[in-house]
Amino acid sequence: MQVRCRENMTSMLKRQVESWVAQAVQALCGSAHAAVLVERPKNPAHGDYATNAALVLAAKLRCPPRELAERLRLQIPPGDILERVEIAGPGFLNFHLQTAAFHAAVTDMLQHPEGCGQHQFGQGRKVLVEFVSANPTGPLHVGHGRGAAHGDILARLLEACGYQVEREYYINDSGRQADILGLSIILRRLEHTACPGPAFPRAAYHGDYVREYAATLPTALDGLLDTLGDWPTPPDPDAADHCLDMLIAHARQGLGATAFERLTRSGTEHILQDIRADLAEMGITMDHWVYESELRRTAQVSRGIERLEQAGQLYHKDGAVWFRSSALGDTKDRVVLRDNGTPTYFAADLAYHLHKYQRGYDHIINIWGADHHGYVRRLQAALQASGVDATRLEIQLMQFVSLCRNRQRVPMSTRQGNYITLRELCREVGPAPARFIYITRNSDQHLDFDLELAKSGSRDNAVYYIQYACARICSILHKAGAVPIPASPAELQAADSPAERALMVELVQYPEIIEAATRQREPQLLASYLQTLAGAFHAYYNLQSVLVDDPAVRRARLYLVQAIRQVLGNGLGLAGIDAPERM
RNA sequence: GCGCCCUUAGCUCAGCGGAAUAGAGUGUCGGCCUCCGAAGCCGAAGGUCAGAGGUUCGAAUCCUCUAGGGCGCGCCA
């Protein structure tokens, strides 16, 4: 589409400065230099953009920085958007642009709203984002919510930058955790029959959802469960794992493997339905749901192991088959086939990732909880040994979330079953504030999610603050009647006060923020930008009226305010949040 | 014990491909509604950027060590 292919004007301002600098550096130095940066100075007195070129190149060219800055400055061609270039501090070049350049950029934004915040550098490359992927053995909790929000917003950002994105959820529905769920369901069900089973093991799933689900199963099941007869009593109740294994073996044998698995499967499916619903409530739709059981059934897991075998990276020890991952950066070797012949989770995960590679993505992103960090190396090692390009896989780790209420920690413990689910959180604070708060911290930073703060309508609740700015603008626009699109930058000329200029400088930064947030995989940058822009608007709002009598000034200000609303709305949209006209 | 991550204002956090006086919010104190939504704005106070070394013309930012905190170190997933 044509619109998507045009370079937007707003990102061109910075590009223009960058190209001046690059040319100047080229002229003096004969080559480009990676450490030369063009950035927006913190202090507005330092201009609209600044470069460190003279500082970086001083040593190389054996020239004092300020003198070099002067030489560089002479290389900058005078142009209509450039007001002046100053040398300041140790040797920075500060670029002051004409206010008219910003009028042009804002006009461009209003004339092409569909291109707002869009980039093309993704070039249509296919990216897979795998996130959430919580085990289907219980409801999503608040920690999963962070990965969910982060993953989905990152996916939206990638889409805005021209990538073709697919969202995926991996379902660990096989193995021991699933067995424990099956057992838990059976034991809860038995509690309501004439012959209850053994005491509910500590390490089984205690959550109410198991009991609730067990109660919904058809009565025909009870006849089947009767055949389980006497349950074994574990010799050592403290050996939680062993105790569970015995009970699982008993149930599987008594019911038959097929019936046991069918029951387990129905349990995981039931939970998955809830997970799907919870994600949908947060505005998240997955393109693919990949089942571990399916990878096993179709022999992809064993084929994955064979690849390691062919690479000569497997060996036998203690009856198991090991992968020599320590030779590829891991801290120790890992088992892929247990002594009982079944593949480990790790083996299945290798198969899963080979499956991703087979599907032909240019890039693969995994969003994992920080507790999986020890797992990164071994997966990379396995992929490398399998002969695929491990650098195409990018694993992003999310730090933990703790809940607070008025700054007080809400204690949570999975074992005691008193944790707050993602669903409860969304019901309490609303899915939009939840999404936003989840991305207000850097992913490598621990997040304190304050429930009361998330509900409050005040300055420190970023979502309301931003939405309030949108609503205020809409109220002004409504009062003004129809506001057309400016035909030329000249129509904004009357908006030239320092406050208005500062606002435009902020506004024009939006595409740069989108690019940075996407490249750095940090939606947090978007969140904090929107807060800053909303803040700049609120300050402006209190400083001078939009709806003044002078028609030229009034019109210019209306355009400006409309552009702010456009960017806020666009940014909120990328975060999956709507920009209300009233609130 | 080993490995990864974190430590910035009373509190919650930005800034961390090095560079010009370290920024927000909140809390505290003081102002602003006859005027487009005060769910807002303006101002003041508050920091030896955990500590110690090092690299550099220049370090909150890079390296090393120390101290605190989180997480991981299963033939669990």
XYZ file of C-alpha atoms (C1' of nucleotides) in Angstrom:
660
model
C 0.000 0.000 0.000
C 1.161 3.421 -0.861
C 0.557 4.964 2.497
C 2.685 2.413 4.255
C 5.540 3.009 1.887
C 5.930 6.704 2.341
C 8.488 7.911 4.784
C 6.769 9.981 7.365
C 7.773 13.543 7.729
C 8.153 13.417 11.476
C 10.963 10.922 11.442
C 12.564 12.872 8.647
C 13.569 15.759 10.883
C 15.967 13.605 12.829
C 17.053 11.797 9.688
C 17.846 15.123 8.091
C 20.115 16.101 10.963
C 21.711 12.660 10.908
C 22.497 12.965 7.255
C 24.056 16.414 7.712
C 26.252 15.029 10.439
C 27.149 11.958 8.448
C 28.162 14.072 5.470
C 30.221 16.402 7.607
C 31.982 13.498 9.261
C 32.582 11.892 5.900
C 34.082 15.079 4.561
C 36.540 15.511 7.416
C 37.264 11.944 8.248
C 36.782 10.076 5.028
C 34.603 7.472 6.675
C 31.596 7.041 8.918
C 31.953 6.435 12.611
C 29.548 4.281 14.595
C 29.919 6.148 17.869
C 28.726 9.387 16.328
C 25.189 9.920 17.531
C 22.429 12.391 16.936
C 20.139 12.696 19.911
C 17.680 14.972 21.524
C 19.421 16.924 24.285
C 17.905 16.826 27.729
C 18.199 20.561 28.090
C 16.005 22.429 25.576
C 18.531 25.268 25.516
C 20.829 22.830 23.740
C 18.691 22.849 20.669
C 16.395 20.324 19.053
C 19.074 17.805 18.202
C 22.720 17.491 19.170
C 25.654 15.422 18.073
C 28.757 14.252 19.886
C 30.674 13.916 16.594
C 33.464 16.308 17.506
C 34.020 14.616 20.876
C 34.147 11.179 19.383
C 36.464 12.105 16.536
C 38.788 14.470 18.397
C 41.333 11.815 19.290
C 41.279 10.195 15.884
C 41.822 13.460 14.024
C 44.189 14.841 16.672
C 42.220 18.012 16.919
C 40.737 19.709 20.012
C 37.006 18.952 20.161
C 35.799 22.514 19.998
C 38.007 23.293 17.054
C 36.865 20.150 15.334
C 33.281 21.124 16.068
C 33.873 24.375 14.270
C 35.250 22.544 11.255
C 32.287 20.211 11.248
C 29.908 23.110 11.509
C 31.313 24.635 8.350
C 30.338 21.464 6.548
C 26.668 21.753 7.451
C 24.790 23.212 4.489
C 22.466 26.088 5.286
C 18.906 25.054 4.615
C 15.413 26.253 5.133
C 14.617 24.034 8.089
C 17.819 24.811 9.945
C 17.895 27.942 12.030
C 21.414 27.710 13.442
C 24.084 25.336 14.667
C 25.882 26.119 17.908
C 28.987 24.750 19.482
C 28.571 24.212 23.180
C 30.059 22.521 26.220
C 33.073 20.329 25.520
C 32.325 20.361 21.792
C 28.747 19.403 21.077
C 27.074 20.620 17.937
C 23.589 21.799 18.782
C 21.054 22.038 15.993
C 18.259 24.540 16.338
C 15.562 23.964 13.741
C 13.110 26.486 12.378
C 9.739 26.361 14.079
C 8.321 26.069 10.589
C 9.949 22.641 10.308
C 7.766 21.487 13.172
C 4.705 23.086 11.662
C 5.388 21.053 8.566
C 5.845 17.849 10.542
C 2.619 18.333 12.493
C 0.732 19.185 9.326
C 2.056 16.021 7.787
C 0.869 13.979 10.750
C -2.629 15.362 10.477
C -2.752 14.882 6.736
C -1.620 11.263 7.006
C -3.022 9.875 10.236
C -2.785 6.306 9.014
C 1.007 6.522 8.836
C 1.344 7.846 12.368
C 3.952 5.865 14.248
C 4.453 3.471 11.350
C 7.805 2.283 10.096
C 8.995 0.054 7.315
C 12.257 -1.302 8.622
C 10.659 -4.655 9.365
C 10.381 -5.065 5.592
C 7.718 -7.681 5.893
C 10.002 -10.134 7.659
C 8.178 -12.866 9.528
C 8.501 -12.901 13.295
C 7.085 -15.412 15.720
C 6.416 -14.206 19.233
C 5.808 -16.962 21.737
C 4.532 -15.776 25.070
C 2.497 -16.690 28.162
C 2.742 -20.458 27.516
C 1.701 -21.166 31.092
C 1.234 -24.835 31.921
C -2.414 -25.802 31.569
C -2.545 -27.047 35.125
C -4.066 -23.953 36.683
C -5.392 -20.480 35.962
C -3.161 -17.649 34.805
C -1.786 -15.597 37.650
C -0.565 -12.016 37.811
C 2.943 -12.974 36.737
C 1.626 -14.445 33.504
C -0.211 -11.192 32.930
C 3.041 -9.336 32.595
C 4.340 -11.662 29.912
C 0.945 -11.475 28.220
C 0.855 -7.680 28.085
C 4.498 -7.361 27.173
C 4.352 -9.995 24.456
C 1.202 -8.671 22.858
C 2.311 -5.039 22.881
C 5.709 -6.003 21.531
C 3.915 -7.864 18.761
C 1.849 -4.761 17.983
C 4.989 -2.636 17.915
C 6.674 -5.050 15.525
C 3.611 -4.925 13.306
C 3.733 -1.127 13.323
C 7.339 -1.360 12.160
C 6.542 -3.485 9.179
C 7.065 -6.992 10.496
C 4.662 -9.779 9.830
C 3.978 -11.112 13.306
C 2.419 -14.301 14.579
C 1.564 -14.909 18.219
C 1.917 -18.328 19.726
C 1.247 -20.199 22.936
C 3.026 -23.458 23.722
C 1.059 -25.918 25.788
C 2.947 -28.285 28.054
C 0.169 -30.804 28.258
C 2.294 -33.918 28.647
C 4.442 -35.352 31.315
C 4.378 -35.309 35.004
C 2.670 -31.963 35.636
C -0.255 -33.029 33.523
C -0.363 -36.385 35.301
C -0.497 -34.606 38.621
C -3.428 -32.575 37.396
C -5.230 -35.770 36.322
C -4.570 -37.337 39.673
C -5.734 -34.214 41.483
C -9.014 -34.246 39.579
C -9.571 -37.924 40.379
C -8.849 -37.485 44.057
C -11.151 -34.472 44.344
C -13.884 -36.398 42.616
C -13.438 -39.355 44.939
C -13.921 -37.096 47.933
C -17.606 -37.019 47.040
C -18.063 -40.762 46.649
C -18.702 -43.559 49.086
C -15.127 -44.721 48.964
C -12.871 -41.673 49.101
C -9.292 -42.135 48.031
C -6.099 -41.352 49.910
C -5.429 -38.056 51.617
C -4.889 -35.270 49.094
C -1.122 -35.044 48.606
C 0.655 -31.827 49.437
C 2.316 -31.627 46.058
C -0.929 -32.084 44.102
C -2.947 -29.116 42.794
C -4.844 -27.607 45.678
C -6.640 -24.798 43.903
C -10.424 -24.641 44.066
C -10.617 -24.856 40.303
C -9.702 -28.552 40.511
C -12.494 -29.271 42.933
C -14.926 -27.247 40.868
C -13.986 -28.997 37.678
C -14.127 -32.430 39.280
C -17.675 -31.710 40.378
C -18.796 -31.041 36.814
C -17.703 -34.408 35.446
C -20.449 -36.843 34.398
C -21.630 -39.385 36.969
C -20.607 -42.204 34.663
C -17.078 -41.481 35.771
C -17.762 -42.577 39.329
C -18.390 -46.155 38.292
C -15.030 -46.175 36.611
C -13.312 -44.671 39.609
C -14.845 -47.381 41.817
C -12.648 -49.900 40.074
C -9.593 -48.188 41.475
C -10.238 -50.025 44.737
C -7.628 -49.719 47.448
C -5.021 -47.055 46.958
C -1.441 -47.740 47.924
C -0.178 -46.093 51.064
C 3.169 -44.436 50.554
C 5.866 -45.789 52.857
C 7.293 -42.352 53.422
C 4.722 -39.544 53.297
C 7.493 -36.972 53.343
C 8.791 -38.105 49.986
C 6.287 -36.001 48.101
C 7.486 -36.910 44.625
C 7.534 -40.603 45.290
C 4.123 -40.471 46.876
C 2.669 -38.749 43.822
C 4.329 -41.175 41.455
C 2.796 -44.129 43.264
C -0.667 -42.626 43.162
C -0.367 -41.660 39.516
C 0.819 -45.167 38.625
C -2.090 -46.656 40.508
C -4.639 -44.456 38.789
C -3.150 -45.016 35.369
C -3.082 -48.747 35.841
C -6.529 -48.954 37.352
C -8.242 -46.851 34.716
C -6.060 -47.860 31.819
C -3.637 -45.450 30.235
C -6.152 -44.280 27.655
C -8.869 -43.439 30.129
C -6.429 -41.732 32.471
C -5.037 -39.626 29.686
C -8.474 -38.769 28.404
C -9.388 -37.515 31.838
C -6.187 -35.523 32.125
C -6.707 -34.113 28.696
C -10.211 -32.992 29.521
C -8.807 -31.222 32.564
C -6.097 -29.384 30.653
C -8.580 -28.470 27.927
C -10.945 -27.071 30.486
C -8.201 -24.951 31.970
C -7.055 -23.860 28.532
C -10.521 -22.575 27.800
C -10.263 -20.350 30.830
C -6.811 -19.221 29.794
C -8.084 -18.356 26.332
C -10.952 -16.417 27.854
C -8.640 -14.531 30.193
C -6.341 -13.566 27.354
C -9.295 -12.532 25.222
C -10.469 -10.303 28.025
C -7.093 -8.607 27.876
C -7.449 -8.216 24.135
C -4.986 -10.931 23.239
C -5.588 -13.450 20.492
C -3.052 -16.129 19.685
C -2.516 -17.246 16.108
C -1.223 -20.656 17.117
C -1.632 -23.012 20.029
C 1.036 -25.684 19.852
C 0.571 -28.834 21.918
C 3.544 -30.658 23.338
C 1.501 -33.878 23.186
C 1.112 -33.372 19.460
C 4.864 -33.038 19.001
C 5.307 -36.302 20.847
C 2.528 -38.067 18.972
C 3.907 -37.113 15.575
C 7.397 -38.298 16.488
C 8.858 -34.826 16.200
C 10.378 -35.208 19.636
C 12.254 -38.336 18.671
C 13.349 -36.726 15.439
C 14.775 -33.855 17.446
C 16.762 -36.258 19.535
C 17.989 -37.945 16.364
C 19.392 -34.647 15.150
C 21.533 -34.466 18.263
C 22.519 -38.069 17.741
C 23.602 -37.356 14.170
C 25.610 -34.425 15.418
C 27.446 -36.850 17.674
C 26.426 -34.942 20.773
C 24.679 -37.718 22.677
C 26.045 -40.336 25.044
C 24.697 -42.948 27.461
C 25.167 -42.746 31.190
C 23.279 -44.256 34.135
C 20.757 -45.776 31.759
C 19.781 -42.411 30.318
C 20.742 -40.586 27.135
C 22.549 -37.300 27.658
C 23.162 -34.286 25.453
C 26.684 -32.883 25.660
C 25.448 -29.315 26.144
C 28.417 -28.387 28.311
C 30.499 -28.441 25.145
C 28.311 -25.622 23.797
C 28.240 -23.190 26.662
C 25.891 -24.852 29.112
C 27.037 -25.435 32.677
C 26.383 -29.160 32.522
C 25.103 -31.900 30.277
C 21.376 -32.576 30.069
C 19.282 -35.716 29.871
C 17.117 -36.056 26.800
C 15.906 -39.633 27.273
C 15.220 -40.913 30.775
C 16.234 -44.359 31.878
C 12.596 -45.384 31.385
C 12.880 -44.384 27.737
C 10.633 -41.317 27.838
C 11.889 -37.989 26.523
C 12.382 -35.117 28.929
C 10.685 -31.754 28.743
C 13.911 -30.396 27.346
C 13.823 -32.867 24.466
C 10.269 -31.831 23.676
C 11.240 -28.192 23.808
C 14.041 -28.746 21.350
C 11.538 -30.406 19.048
C 9.187 -27.494 19.528
C 11.840 -24.989 18.557
C 12.940 -27.021 15.569
C 9.278 -26.966 14.617
C 9.363 -23.166 14.800
C 12.442 -23.083 12.588
C 10.823 -25.392 10.070
C 7.945 -23.021 9.683
C 10.266 -20.481 8.160
C 10.307 -17.429 10.381
C 13.022 -14.854 9.910
C 13.105 -14.241 13.600
C 11.806 -15.975 16.708
C 11.153 -14.251 20.013
C 10.379 -16.063 23.260
C 9.075 -14.209 26.273
C 9.962 -16.202 29.364
C 9.734 -15.711 33.090
C 13.044 -14.834 34.700
C 12.991 -18.132 36.560
C 13.802 -19.823 33.246
C 17.082 -18.046 32.726
C 19.099 -21.152 33.504
C 17.328 -22.801 30.615
C 18.411 -20.380 27.903
C 21.871 -21.773 27.318
C 20.843 -25.362 27.010
C 18.176 -24.594 24.453
C 20.615 -22.519 22.422
C 23.153 -25.314 22.674
C 20.656 -27.865 21.440
C 19.633 -25.700 18.505
C 23.220 -25.060 17.593
C 24.008 -28.770 17.730
C 20.963 -29.407 15.540
C 22.502 -27.258 12.850
C 20.057 -24.359 12.857
C 20.986 -20.722 13.237
C 20.581 -20.212 16.974
C 21.017 -16.456 16.649
C 17.610 -16.188 15.039
C 16.106 -17.120 18.401
C 15.860 -14.306 20.883
C 14.814 -14.993 24.441
C 13.546 -12.162 26.546
C 13.251 -12.714 30.277
C 10.587 -10.991 32.352
C 11.208 -10.267 35.997
C 8.621 -11.079 38.604
C 5.510 -9.228 39.635
C 4.331 -8.696 43.154
C 0.961 -7.350 44.088
C 0.440 -4.459 46.460
C -2.518 -2.684 47.865
C -1.745 0.847 48.997
C 1.936 0.063 49.044
C 1.425 -3.025 51.179
C 2.481 -6.359 49.750
C -0.345 -8.769 49.100
C 1.077 -12.085 50.224
C 0.690 -14.827 47.670
C 1.470 -18.459 47.867
C 0.587 -21.044 45.311
C 0.776 -23.812 47.828
C -1.760 -22.241 50.153
C -3.943 -21.525 47.168
C -4.409 -17.880 48.135
C -2.959 -16.323 45.036
C -4.805 -13.768 42.964
C -5.505 -14.844 39.414
C -5.084 -12.698 36.343
C -8.824 -12.855 35.906
C -9.452 -11.435 39.348
C -6.927 -8.714 38.693
C -8.536 -7.746 35.385
C -11.983 -7.761 36.945
C -10.819 -5.514 39.732
C -8.796 -2.914 37.871
C -9.980 -3.417 34.302
C -7.991 -4.970 31.477
C -6.760 -1.669 30.024
C -5.076 -0.304 33.163
C -3.711 -3.777 33.773
C -2.076 -3.926 30.358
C -0.603 -0.490 30.760
C 0.764 -0.952 34.265
C 2.406 -4.181 33.168
C 4.509 -2.267 30.658
C 5.448 0.662 32.882
C 8.608 -1.057 34.039
C 11.592 -2.320 32.188
C 11.322 -6.058 31.691
C 14.484 -6.718 33.683
C 13.050 -4.806 36.593
C 10.911 -6.284 39.293
C 7.354 -4.894 39.103
C 5.209 -3.843 42.037
C 1.635 -3.844 40.815
C -0.450 -1.691 43.114
C -4.126 -2.600 42.841
C -5.407 0.571 44.435
C -3.183 2.735 42.285
C -4.429 0.938 39.188
C -7.982 1.905 40.072
C -7.331 5.448 41.154
C -8.181 8.373 38.934
C -5.231 10.626 39.550
C -1.966 11.858 38.177
C 0.032 8.884 39.371
C -2.195 6.458 37.529
C -0.664 6.812 34.095
C -3.584 5.298 32.202
C -6.133 7.716 33.563
C -3.750 10.596 33.166
C -3.261 9.855 29.484
C -6.887 9.060 28.834
C -7.859 12.217 30.646
C -5.696 14.219 28.268
C -7.516 12.580 25.346
C -10.903 13.332 26.840
C -9.956 16.935 27.516
C -8.836 17.415 23.939
C -11.996 15.823 22.622
C -13.996 18.167 24.760
C -12.215 21.145 23.226
C -12.595 19.801 19.702
C -16.255 19.153 20.341
C -16.765 22.683 21.555
C -14.953 24.048 18.523
C -17.163 22.194 16.100
C -15.659 20.612 13.006
C -11.877 20.933 12.812
C -10.603 20.334 9.293
C -7.209 19.090 8.229
C -4.647 21.854 7.672
C -3.974 22.444 3.999
C -0.454 23.727 4.566
C 2.032 24.301 7.403
C 1.281 28.000 7.172
C -1.975 27.326 8.953
C -0.009 26.423 12.072
C 2.180 29.481 11.946
C 0.361 31.183 14.788
C 1.356 28.366 17.120
C 4.857 29.588 17.851
C 5.045 30.299 21.582
C 7.831 28.500 23.494
C 5.224 26.196 25.035
C 3.784 25.339 21.656
C 7.177 24.775 20.162
C 8.121 22.459 23.029
C 4.909 20.557 22.511
C 5.629 20.074 18.819
C 9.173 18.942 19.529
C 7.731 16.328 21.856
C 5.102 15.288 19.360
C 7.547 14.831 16.541
C 9.537 12.426 18.635
C 6.799 9.810 18.512
C 8.101 7.785 15.553
C 11.548 7.703 17.101
C 10.036 6.287 20.280
C 8.163 3.609 18.386
C 11.341 2.611 16.614
C 13.370 2.527 19.829
C 10.728 0.599 21.769
C 10.549 -1.967 18.991
C 14.263 -2.372 18.434
C 15.012 -2.543 22.131
C 11.961 -4.776 22.745
C 10.865 -2.397 25.463
C 7.214 -1.328 25.417
C 8.078 0.601 28.545
C 9.535 3.332 26.334
C 6.134 3.808 24.727
C 4.419 3.928 28.095
C 6.691 6.584 29.493
C 6.544 8.651 26.319
C 2.765 8.762 26.436
C 2.912 9.934 30.029
C 5.358 12.663 29.115
C 3.298 13.829 26.155
C 0.095 13.833 28.194
C 1.915 15.819 30.864
C 3.131 18.332 28.302
C -0.414 18.764 27.070
C -1.890 19.236 30.545
C 0.690 21.900 31.289
C -0.057 23.652 28.020
C -3.755 23.437 28.690
C -3.309 25.303 31.933
C -1.006 27.823 30.369
C -3.045 29.141 27.490
C -6.498 28.694 26.038
C -7.054 26.967 22.765
C -10.409 28.527 22.050
C -9.395 32.163 21.738
C -11.057 34.825 19.610
C -8.261 35.387 17.097
C -9.233 32.964 14.312
C -5.686 32.257 13.112
C -4.386 31.494 16.609
C -7.448 29.478 17.480
C -7.133 27.404 14.334
C -3.432 26.780 14.797
C -3.936 25.662 18.383
C -6.791 23.392 17.423
C -4.557 21.674 14.905
C -1.837 21.263 17.450
C -4.142 19.834 20.059
C -5.697 17.547 17.493
C -2.282 16.198 16.579
C -1.609 15.440 20.232
C -4.839 13.586 20.483
C -3.887 11.634 17.371
C -0.546 10.546 18.792
C -1.957 9.700 22.201
C -4.708 7.686 20.575
C -2.266 5.938 18.303
C 0.120 5.131 21.143
C -2.641 3.872 23.394
C -3.846 1.783 20.484
C -0.454 0.128 20.253
C -0.742 -0.641 23.929
C -4.167 -2.124 23.252
C -6.000 0.590 25.125
C -8.694 2.878 23.800
C -8.666 6.641 23.941
C -12.050 7.679 25.290
C -13.813 10.843 24.112
C -15.405 11.228 27.515
C -14.752 9.711 30.878
C 29.084 -23.231 46.746
C 28.419 -21.906 41.333
C 25.686 -18.952 37.537
C 22.295 -14.946 35.815
C 19.675 -10.363 37.112
C 18.966 -6.171 40.305
C 20.708 -1.907 44.002
C 19.544 5.900 41.427
C 15.406 11.360 46.102
C 11.388 8.948 52.302
C 8.451 5.510 48.594
C 7.683 3.523 43.254
C 10.786 4.084 39.115
C 13.235 6.574 34.262
C 18.110 7.479 32.465
C 22.774 2.568 31.526
C 25.447 1.553 22.620
C 30.125 7.022 28.314
C 29.917 13.289 27.421
C 27.102 19.621 28.860
C 23.631 21.496 35.984
C 21.302 13.064 37.332
C 14.992 13.172 35.698
C 9.518 11.801 36.656
C 5.530 10.438 39.833
C 4.244 9.943 44.886
C 4.810 11.808 49.814
C 5.948 16.801 52.567
C 5.404 22.272 52.302
C 3.335 26.667 49.514
C 0.321 28.592 45.516
C -3.673 28.309 40.998
C -10.905 27.151 39.329
C -16.193 34.424 37.835
C -11.978 31.450 32.533
C -11.770 25.141 26.904
C -13.215 19.007 32.128
C -8.975 21.049 39.261
C -9.404 13.088 37.514
C -5.557 19.146 36.188
C -1.447 22.967 36.669
C 2.758 25.929 38.962
C 6.623 26.350 42.749
C 9.871 24.725 47.005
C 12.466 21.154 49.599
C 14.657 16.247 48.888
C 20.302 12.357 45.714
C 28.529 11.320 47.955
C 23.487 7.265 41.438
C 24.901 0.497 47.436
C 30.526 0.706 48.704
C 35.733 0.435 46.951
C 39.139 0.273 43.093
C 40.178 0.570 37.673
C 39.736 2.152 32.143
C 38.929 7.283 29.955
C 40.170 14.048 28.444
C 35.168 12.620 30.666
C 31.612 7.068 34.291
C 24.964 6.450 37.281
C 26.390 4.314 32.426
C 32.223 0.047 30.762
C 35.702 -3.615 33.838
C 37.095 -5.928 38.776
C 36.087 -6.765 43.819
C 32.831 -6.263 48.301
C 28.006 -5.881 50.641
C 22.623 -6.401 50.265
C 18.124 -8.428 47.407
C 15.738 -11.722 43.544
C 16.023 -16.090 40.580
C 18.178 -20.535 38.883
C 21.479 -24.856 39.598
C 16.155 -32.427 38.695
C 16.238 -38.464 34.516
C 9.927 -31.384 37.163
C 7.774 -28.654 33.488
